[in-house]
Amino acid sequence: MTEQRPIPDPSPLVALSTAHWGAQTLLTANRLGLFALLAGRQLTAKTIAAELGTAERQTRLMLNACTGLGLLESQPDGYVNSALSAAFLEPGKPGYLGDALRYSDDLYGTWARLGDALISGKPQIPAEDYLGRDPDQTRHFVRGMHNRALGVGRALAGIVDLEGRYRLLDLGGGPGTYAALLAQRYPKLQATVVDLPDIVAIAREIIDELGVSDRVTTLPGDFNEDVLPDGNDVVLISGVLHRETESGCRALIDRARDALAPGGMLVISDVLTDANGSTPAFAALFGLNMMLTAADGGVHSDATVAHWLEEAGFTCIERHPFQPPMPHRVVIGAK
Ligand SMILES: C[S@@+](CC[C@H](N)C(=O)[O-])C[C@H]1O[C@@H](n2cnc3c(N)ncnc32)[C@H](O)[C@@H]1O
């Protein structure tokens, strides 16, 4: 006889199947500039609608939904940003994530084509769009990576000890934020950020803003094809392996090894799953996001990456998770 399983609570299905309601409410409010408008201010629904150029009745519904989601607080004389929105969604705040939300917003329609991606085996947007061809999408992508990297990068600096190391090569360094934060922390460190030309153009602005352009230089190019500077003490590969197949990852790890001086350190930081490929759930979903947006996009496990490092000849291999809520993990090896 088969054992009868108790009927579970259906709430997770309801929450998952309507998750796009909350996501679109947040992304639209961010896109319309609601949180910027309310920075340090309390405004009525009528004034908010007038300032945003939106319809008043519909705006009230939106403001109430934002309040229900914990993004705003409703007070007797109007609405204010909640502590959450004030910390992360007001432009200029150190924890600002608004650009990262703009990139999620750009991908919202792409997620509706998940089934098409599964059937065709192809991404649903051309990666070229956000890697240079569309200036707005490229800026959202690079500035969004910067928003996230400001948090993740500070945590990385706490995990990886670069004392006594002076030359860093950041492959696929994107906004340059990691190299810049590490240069701030280690005043004798010189760093080179390699990335595609249109990405590097925005990275230079960010490196300037972080005040380290005298020690962090950029090298526009292709990390698979171009000659890389050698003799480095550290090579960082952050957020890159999730765009590559196994052979692409192994080839890049080999190139990183060749760019290191003897005793040099390879640092791989990425969203990585457990060995089962399914947990944490955020990492498994991230694999779908990459599948939708890059030809070879997906997600790897930290155990797999550690194995590749071992096979590439690295020793002293260590794996470190970041403290929650950071979704990254780090794999380190010595040449
Ligand atoms: C997800 S981003 C990660 C950026 C940064 N390292 C970070 O962690 O925030 C991946 C980066 O790899 C770069 N990239 C992809 N293919 C590349 C190639 N063939 N040569 C150089 N850069 C490349 C992209 O332009 C992008 O900036």
PDB file of N, CA and C in Angstrom, residues 209-275:
ATOM      1  N   GLU A 209      35.544  57.891 -10.143  1.00  0.00           N
ATOM      2  CA  GLU A 209      34.670  58.268  -9.017  1.00  0.00           C
ATOM      3  C   GLU A 209      35.209  57.689  -7.704  1.00  0.00           C
ATOM      4  N   LEU A 210      35.816  56.502  -7.779  1.00  0.00           N
ATOM      5  CA  LEU A 210      36.323  55.863  -6.557  1.00  0.00           C
ATOM      6  C   LEU A 210      37.735  56.352  -6.220  1.00  0.00           C
ATOM      7  N   GLY A 211      38.268  57.258  -7.048  1.00  0.00           N
ATOM      8  CA  GLY A 211      39.509  57.969  -6.710  1.00  0.00           C
ATOM      9  C   GLY A 211      40.781  57.140  -6.794  1.00  0.00           C
ATOM     10  N   VAL A 212      40.794  56.095  -7.641  1.00  0.00           N
ATOM     11  CA  VAL A 212      42.001  55.256  -7.724  1.00  0.00           C
ATOM     12  C   VAL A 212      42.505  55.114  -9.164  1.00  0.00           C
ATOM     13  N   SER A 213      42.182  56.093 -10.020  1.00  0.00           N
ATOM     14  CA  SER A 213      42.560  55.922 -11.436  1.00  0.00           C
ATOM     15  C   SER A 213      44.076  55.974 -11.623  1.00  0.00           C
ATOM     16  N   ASP A 214      44.824  56.448 -10.614  1.00  0.00           N
ATOM     17  CA  ASP A 214      46.294  56.423 -10.737  1.00  0.00           C
ATOM     18  C   ASP A 214      46.847  55.001 -10.604  1.00  0.00           C
ATOM     19  N   ARG A 215      46.073  54.071  -9.965  1.00  0.00           N
ATOM     20  CA  ARG A 215      46.593  52.709  -9.760  1.00  0.00           C
ATOM     21  C   ARG A 215      45.741  51.619 -10.408  1.00  0.00           C
ATOM     22  N   VAL A 216      44.573  51.992 -10.916  1.00  0.00           N
ATOM     23  CA  VAL A 216      43.729  50.999 -11.592  1.00  0.00           C
ATOM     24  C   VAL A 216      43.580  51.416 -13.059  1.00  0.00           C
ATOM     25  N   THR A 217      44.190  50.645 -13.943  1.00  0.00           N
ATOM     26  CA  THR A 217      44.113  50.967 -15.366  1.00  0.00           C
ATOM     27  C   THR A 217      43.176  49.977 -16.045  1.00  0.00           C
ATOM     28  N   THR A 218      42.727  50.347 -17.233  1.00  0.00           N
ATOM     29  CA  THR A 218      41.814  49.475 -17.974  1.00  0.00           C
ATOM     30  C   THR A 218      42.479  49.044 -19.272  1.00  0.00           C
ATOM     31  N   LEU A 219      42.144  47.841 -19.695  1.00  0.00           N
ATOM     32  CA  LEU A 219      42.696  47.286 -20.931  1.00  0.00           C
ATOM     33  C   LEU A 219      41.519  46.763 -21.753  1.00  0.00           C
ATOM     34  N   PRO A 220      41.079  47.544 -22.772  1.00  0.00           N
ATOM     35  CA  PRO A 220      39.961  47.063 -23.575  1.00  0.00           C
ATOM     36  C   PRO A 220      40.386  45.873 -24.422  1.00  0.00           C
ATOM     37  N   GLY A 221      39.614  44.812 -24.419  1.00  0.00           N
ATOM     38  CA  GLY A 221      39.991  43.667 -25.236  1.00  0.00           C
ATOM     39  C   GLY A 221      39.194  42.430 -24.885  1.00  0.00           C
ATOM     40  N   ASP A 222      39.627  41.326 -25.474  1.00  0.00           N
ATOM     41  CA  ASP A 222      38.943  40.038 -25.326  1.00  0.00           C
ATOM     42  C   ASP A 222      39.838  39.124 -24.497  1.00  0.00           C
ATOM     43  N   PHE A 223      39.342  38.690 -23.331  1.00  0.00           N
ATOM     44  CA  PHE A 223      40.207  37.893 -22.444  1.00  0.00           C
ATOM     45  C   PHE A 223      40.493  36.494 -23.001  1.00  0.00           C
ATOM     46  N   ASN A 224      39.751  36.084 -24.018  1.00  0.00           N
ATOM     47  CA  ASN A 224      40.025  34.774 -24.626  1.00  0.00           C
ATOM     48  C   ASN A 224      41.087  34.859 -25.717  1.00  0.00           C
ATOM     49  N   GLU A 225      41.190  36.034 -26.337  1.00  0.00           N
ATOM     50  CA  GLU A 225      42.004  36.150 -27.551  1.00  0.00           C
ATOM     51  C   GLU A 225      43.270  36.977 -27.357  1.00  0.00           C
ATOM     52  N   ASP A 226      43.169  38.072 -26.594  1.00  0.00           N
ATOM     53  CA  ASP A 226      44.262  39.044 -26.568  1.00  0.00           C
ATOM     54  C   ASP A 226      45.380  38.616 -25.617  1.00  0.00           C
ATOM     55  N   VAL A 227      46.559  39.154 -25.873  1.00  0.00           N
ATOM     56  CA  VAL A 227      47.699  38.892 -24.984  1.00  0.00           C
ATOM     57  C   VAL A 227      47.395  39.561 -23.647  1.00  0.00           C
ATOM     58  N   LEU A 228      47.554  38.807 -22.550  1.00  0.00           N
ATOM     59  CA  LEU A 228      47.275  39.355 -21.220  1.00  0.00           C
ATOM     60  C   LEU A 228      48.590  39.738 -20.551  1.00  0.00           C
ATOM     61  N   PRO A 229      48.568  40.789 -19.725  1.00  0.00           N
ATOM     62  CA  PRO A 229      49.785  41.114 -18.974  1.00  0.00           C
ATOM     63  C   PRO A 229      50.181  39.923 -18.095  1.00  0.00           C
ATOM     64  N   ASP A 230      51.478  39.622 -17.993  1.00  0.00           N
ATOM     65  CA  ASP A 230      51.879  38.472 -17.163  1.00  0.00           C
ATOM     66  C   ASP A 230      52.576  38.952 -15.887  1.00  0.00           C
ATOM     67  N   GLY A 231      53.027  37.998 -15.082  1.00  0.00           N
ATOM     68  CA  GLY A 231      53.756  38.336 -13.857  1.00  0.00           C
ATOM     69  C   GLY A 231      52.875  38.908 -12.758  1.00  0.00           C
ATOM     70  N   ASN A 232      51.591  38.580 -12.772  1.00  0.00           N
ATOM     71  CA  ASN A 232      50.689  39.131 -11.752  1.00  0.00           C
ATOM     72  C   ASN A 232      50.761  38.333 -10.444  1.00  0.00           C
ATOM     73  N   ASP A 233      50.500  39.035  -9.328  1.00  0.00           N
ATOM     74  CA  ASP A 233      50.433  38.361  -8.017  1.00  0.00           C
ATOM     75  C   ASP A 233      49.053  37.767  -7.778  1.00  0.00           C
ATOM     76  N   VAL A 234      48.046  38.380  -8.407  1.00  0.00           N
ATOM     77  CA  VAL A 234      46.661  37.929  -8.220  1.00  0.00           C
ATOM     78  C   VAL A 234      45.913  38.071  -9.543  1.00  0.00           C
ATOM     79  N   VAL A 235      45.140  37.051  -9.885  1.00  0.00           N
ATOM     80  CA  VAL A 235      44.167  37.207 -10.980  1.00  0.00           C
ATOM     81  C   VAL A 235      42.780  37.001 -10.368  1.00  0.00           C
ATOM     82  N   LEU A 236      41.894  37.959 -10.656  1.00  0.00           N
ATOM     83  CA  LEU A 236      40.509  37.871 -10.188  1.00  0.00           C
ATOM     84  C   LEU A 236      39.607  37.570 -11.385  1.00  0.00           C
ATOM     85  N   ILE A 237      38.751  36.559 -11.221  1.00  0.00           N
ATOM     86  CA  ILE A 237      37.729  36.271 -12.242  1.00  0.00           C
ATOM     87  C   ILE A 237      36.392  36.289 -11.498  1.00  0.00           C
ATOM     88  N   SER A 238      35.711  37.411 -11.594  1.00  0.00           N
ATOM     89  CA  SER A 238      34.470  37.559 -10.822  1.00  0.00           C
ATOM     90  C   SER A 238      33.272  37.670 -11.759  1.00  0.00           C
ATOM     91  N   GLY A 239      32.280  36.843 -11.532  1.00  0.00           N
ATOM     92  CA  GLY A 239      31.044  36.945 -12.300  1.00  0.00           C
ATOM     93  C   GLY A 239      31.220  36.641 -13.769  1.00  0.00           C
ATOM     94  N   VAL A 240      32.198  35.846 -14.109  1.00  0.00           N
ATOM     95  CA  VAL A 240      32.500  35.566 -15.521  1.00  0.00           C
ATOM     96  C   VAL A 240      32.203  34.110 -15.877  1.00  0.00           C
ATOM     97  N   LEU A 241      32.530  33.186 -14.988  1.00  0.00           N
ATOM     98  CA  LEU A 241      32.391  31.766 -15.336  1.00  0.00           C
ATOM     99  C   LEU A 241      30.937  31.382 -15.626  1.00  0.00           C
ATOM    100  N   HIS A 242      29.985  32.143 -15.079  1.00  0.00           N
ATOM    101  CA  HIS A 242      28.568  31.806 -15.326  1.00  0.00           C
ATOM    102  C   HIS A 242      28.140  32.116 -16.765  1.00  0.00           C
ATOM    103  N   ARG A 243      29.048  32.719 -17.553  1.00  0.00           N
ATOM    104  CA  ARG A 243      28.746  32.980 -18.971  1.00  0.00           C
ATOM    105  C   ARG A 243      29.401  31.946 -19.876  1.00  0.00           C
ATOM    106  N   GLU A 244      30.140  30.992 -19.288  1.00  0.00           N
ATOM    107  CA  GLU A 244      31.006  30.123 -20.085  1.00  0.00           C
ATOM    108  C   GLU A 244      30.647  28.651 -19.900  1.00  0.00           C
ATOM    109  N   THR A 245      30.912  27.856 -20.955  1.00  0.00           N
ATOM    110  CA  THR A 245      30.803  26.398 -20.858  1.00  0.00           C
ATOM    111  C   THR A 245      31.968  25.872 -20.017  1.00  0.00           C
ATOM    112  N   GLU A 246      31.937  24.574 -19.730  1.00  0.00           N
ATOM    113  CA  GLU A 246      33.053  23.983 -18.991  1.00  0.00           C
ATOM    114  C   GLU A 246      34.367  24.235 -19.723  1.00  0.00           C
ATOM    115  N   SER A 247      34.403  24.008 -21.058  1.00  0.00           N
ATOM    116  CA  SER A 247      35.684  24.180 -21.760  1.00  0.00           C
ATOM    117  C   SER A 247      36.098  25.649 -21.750  1.00  0.00           C
ATOM    118  N   GLY A 248      35.122  26.564 -21.852  1.00  0.00           N
ATOM    119  CA  GLY A 248      35.447  27.994 -21.786  1.00  0.00           C
ATOM    120  C   GLY A 248      36.022  28.359 -20.419  1.00  0.00           C
ATOM    121  N   CYS A 249      35.426  27.821 -19.353  1.00  0.00           N
ATOM    122  CA  CYS A 249      35.918  28.099 -17.989  1.00  0.00           C
ATOM    123  C   CYS A 249      37.338  27.564 -17.822  1.00  0.00           C
ATOM    124  N   ARG A 250      37.539  26.341 -18.281  1.00  0.00           N
ATOM    125  CA  ARG A 250      38.873  25.726 -18.100  1.00  0.00           C
ATOM    126  C   ARG A 250      39.932  26.502 -18.898  1.00  0.00           C
ATOM    127  N   ALA A 251      39.559  26.960 -20.113  1.00  0.00           N
ATOM    128  CA  ALA A 251      40.513  27.719 -20.928  1.00  0.00           C
ATOM    129  C   ALA A 251      40.880  29.027 -20.230  1.00  0.00           C
ATOM    130  N   LEU A 252      39.876  29.681 -19.625  1.00  0.00           N
ATOM    131  CA  LEU A 252      40.148  30.958 -18.948  1.00  0.00           C
ATOM    132  C   LEU A 252      40.994  30.730 -17.693  1.00  0.00           C
ATOM    133  N   ILE A 253      40.720  29.649 -16.991  1.00  0.00           N
ATOM    134  CA  ILE A 253      41.530  29.318 -15.799  1.00  0.00           C
ATOM    135  C   ILE A 253      42.982  29.069 -16.224  1.00  0.00           C
ATOM    136  N   ASP A 254      43.188  28.414 -17.357  1.00  0.00           N
ATOM    137  CA  ASP A 254      44.554  28.185 -17.858  1.00  0.00           C
ATOM    138  C   ASP A 254      45.235  29.518 -18.205  1.00  0.00           C
ATOM    139  N   ARG A 255      44.471  30.430 -18.833  1.00  0.00           N
ATOM    140  CA  ARG A 255      45.045  31.721 -19.205  1.00  0.00           C
ATOM    141  C   ARG A 255      45.395  32.512 -17.934  1.00  0.00           C
ATOM    142  N   ALA A 256      44.535  32.397 -16.917  1.00  0.00           N
ATOM    143  CA  ALA A 256      44.796  33.086 -15.647  1.00  0.00           C
ATOM    144  C   ALA A 256      46.079  32.528 -15.019  1.00  0.00           C
ATOM    145  N   ARG A 257      46.231  31.208 -15.038  1.00  0.00           N
ATOM    146  CA  ARG A 257      47.437  30.581 -14.467  1.00  0.00           C
ATOM    147  C   ARG A 257      48.689  31.109 -15.179  1.00  0.00           C
ATOM    148  N   ASP A 258      48.611  31.200 -16.516  1.00  0.00           N
ATOM    149  CA  ASP A 258      49.778  31.657 -17.277  1.00  0.00           C
ATOM    150  C   ASP A 258      50.090  33.131 -17.007  1.00  0.00           C
ATOM    151  N   ALA A 259      49.065  33.891 -16.597  1.00  0.00           N
ATOM    152  CA  ALA A 259      49.279  35.322 -16.326  1.00  0.00           C
ATOM    153  C   ALA A 259      49.785  35.565 -14.907  1.00  0.00           C
ATOM    154  N   LEU A 260      49.877  34.494 -14.097  1.00  0.00           N
ATOM    155  CA  LEU A 260      50.318  34.638 -12.700  1.00  0.00           C
ATOM    156  C   LEU A 260      51.820  34.384 -12.574  1.00  0.00           C
ATOM    157  N   ALA A 261      52.462  35.120 -11.684  1.00  0.00           N
ATOM    158  CA  ALA A 261      53.843  34.816 -11.296  1.00  0.00           C
ATOM    159  C   ALA A 261      53.808  33.556 -10.414  1.00  0.00           C
ATOM    160  N   PRO A 262      54.923  32.826 -10.299  1.00  0.00           N
ATOM    161  CA  PRO A 262      54.946  31.675  -9.378  1.00  0.00           C
ATOM    162  C   PRO A 262      54.519  32.129  -7.973  1.00  0.00           C
ATOM    163  N   GLY A 263      53.666  31.333  -7.341  1.00  0.00           N
ATOM    164  CA  GLY A 263      53.156  31.716  -6.006  1.00  0.00           C
ATOM    165  C   GLY A 263      51.947  32.622  -6.074  1.00  0.00           C
ATOM    166  N   GLY A 264      51.567  33.010  -7.295  1.00  0.00           N
ATOM    167  CA  GLY A 264      50.424  33.914  -7.454  1.00  0.00           C
ATOM    168  C   GLY A 264      49.107  33.243  -7.085  1.00  0.00           C
ATOM    169  N   MET A 265      48.107  34.081  -6.868  1.00  0.00           N
ATOM    170  CA  MET A 265      46.809  33.584  -6.362  1.00  0.00           C
ATOM    171  C   MET A 265      45.705  33.827  -7.390  1.00  0.00           C
ATOM    172  N   LEU A 266      44.930  32.783  -7.666  1.00  0.00           N
ATOM    173  CA  LEU A 266      43.744  32.948  -8.508  1.00  0.00           C
ATOM    174  C   LEU A 266      42.518  33.023  -7.599  1.00  0.00           C
ATOM    175  N   VAL A 267      41.707  34.053  -7.804  1.00  0.00           N
ATOM    176  CA  VAL A 267      40.498  34.233  -7.010  1.00  0.00           C
ATOM    177  C   VAL A 267      39.303  34.189  -7.960  1.00  0.00           C
ATOM    178  N   ILE A 268      38.441  33.195  -7.744  1.00  0.00           N
ATOM    179  CA  ILE A 268      37.224  33.113  -8.545  1.00  0.00           C
ATOM    180  C   ILE A 268      36.051  33.431  -7.640  1.00  0.00           C
ATOM    181  N   SER A 269      35.284  34.427  -8.025  1.00  0.00           N
ATOM    182  CA  SER A 269      34.111  34.803  -7.230  1.00  0.00           C
ATOM    183  C   SER A 269      32.908  34.777  -8.156  1.00  0.00           C
ATOM    184  N   ASP A 270      31.848  34.121  -7.723  1.00  0.00           N
ATOM    185  CA  ASP A 270      30.688  34.006  -8.608  1.00  0.00           C
ATOM    186  C   ASP A 270      29.487  33.540  -7.798  1.00  0.00           C
ATOM    187  N   VAL A 271      28.322  33.586  -8.430  1.00  0.00           N
ATOM    188  CA  VAL A 271      27.168  32.884  -7.865  1.00  0.00           C
ATOM    189  C   VAL A 271      27.393  31.416  -8.198  1.00  0.00           C
ATOM    190  N   LEU A 272      27.536  30.578  -7.179  1.00  0.00           N
ATOM    191  CA  LEU A 272      27.859  29.156  -7.365  1.00  0.00           C
ATOM    192  C   LEU A 272      26.874  28.332  -6.535  1.00  0.00           C
ATOM    193  N   THR A 273      26.507  27.180  -7.066  1.00  0.00           N
ATOM    194  CA  THR A 273      25.573  26.317  -6.327  1.00  0.00           C
ATOM    195  C   THR A 273      26.351  25.325  -5.451  1.00  0.00           C
ATOM    196  N   ASP A 274      25.580  24.594  -4.643  1.00  0.00           N
ATOM    197  CA  ASP A 274      26.122  23.404  -3.991  1.00  0.00           C
ATOM    198  C   ASP A 274      26.349  22.355  -5.079  1.00  0.00           C
ATOM    199  N   ALA A 275      26.969  21.250  -4.701  1.00  0.00           N
ATOM    200  CA  ALA A 275      27.290  20.208  -5.686  1.00  0.00           C
ATOM    201  C   ALA A 275      26.040  19.675  -6.386  1.00  0.00           C
TER     202      ALA A 275
END
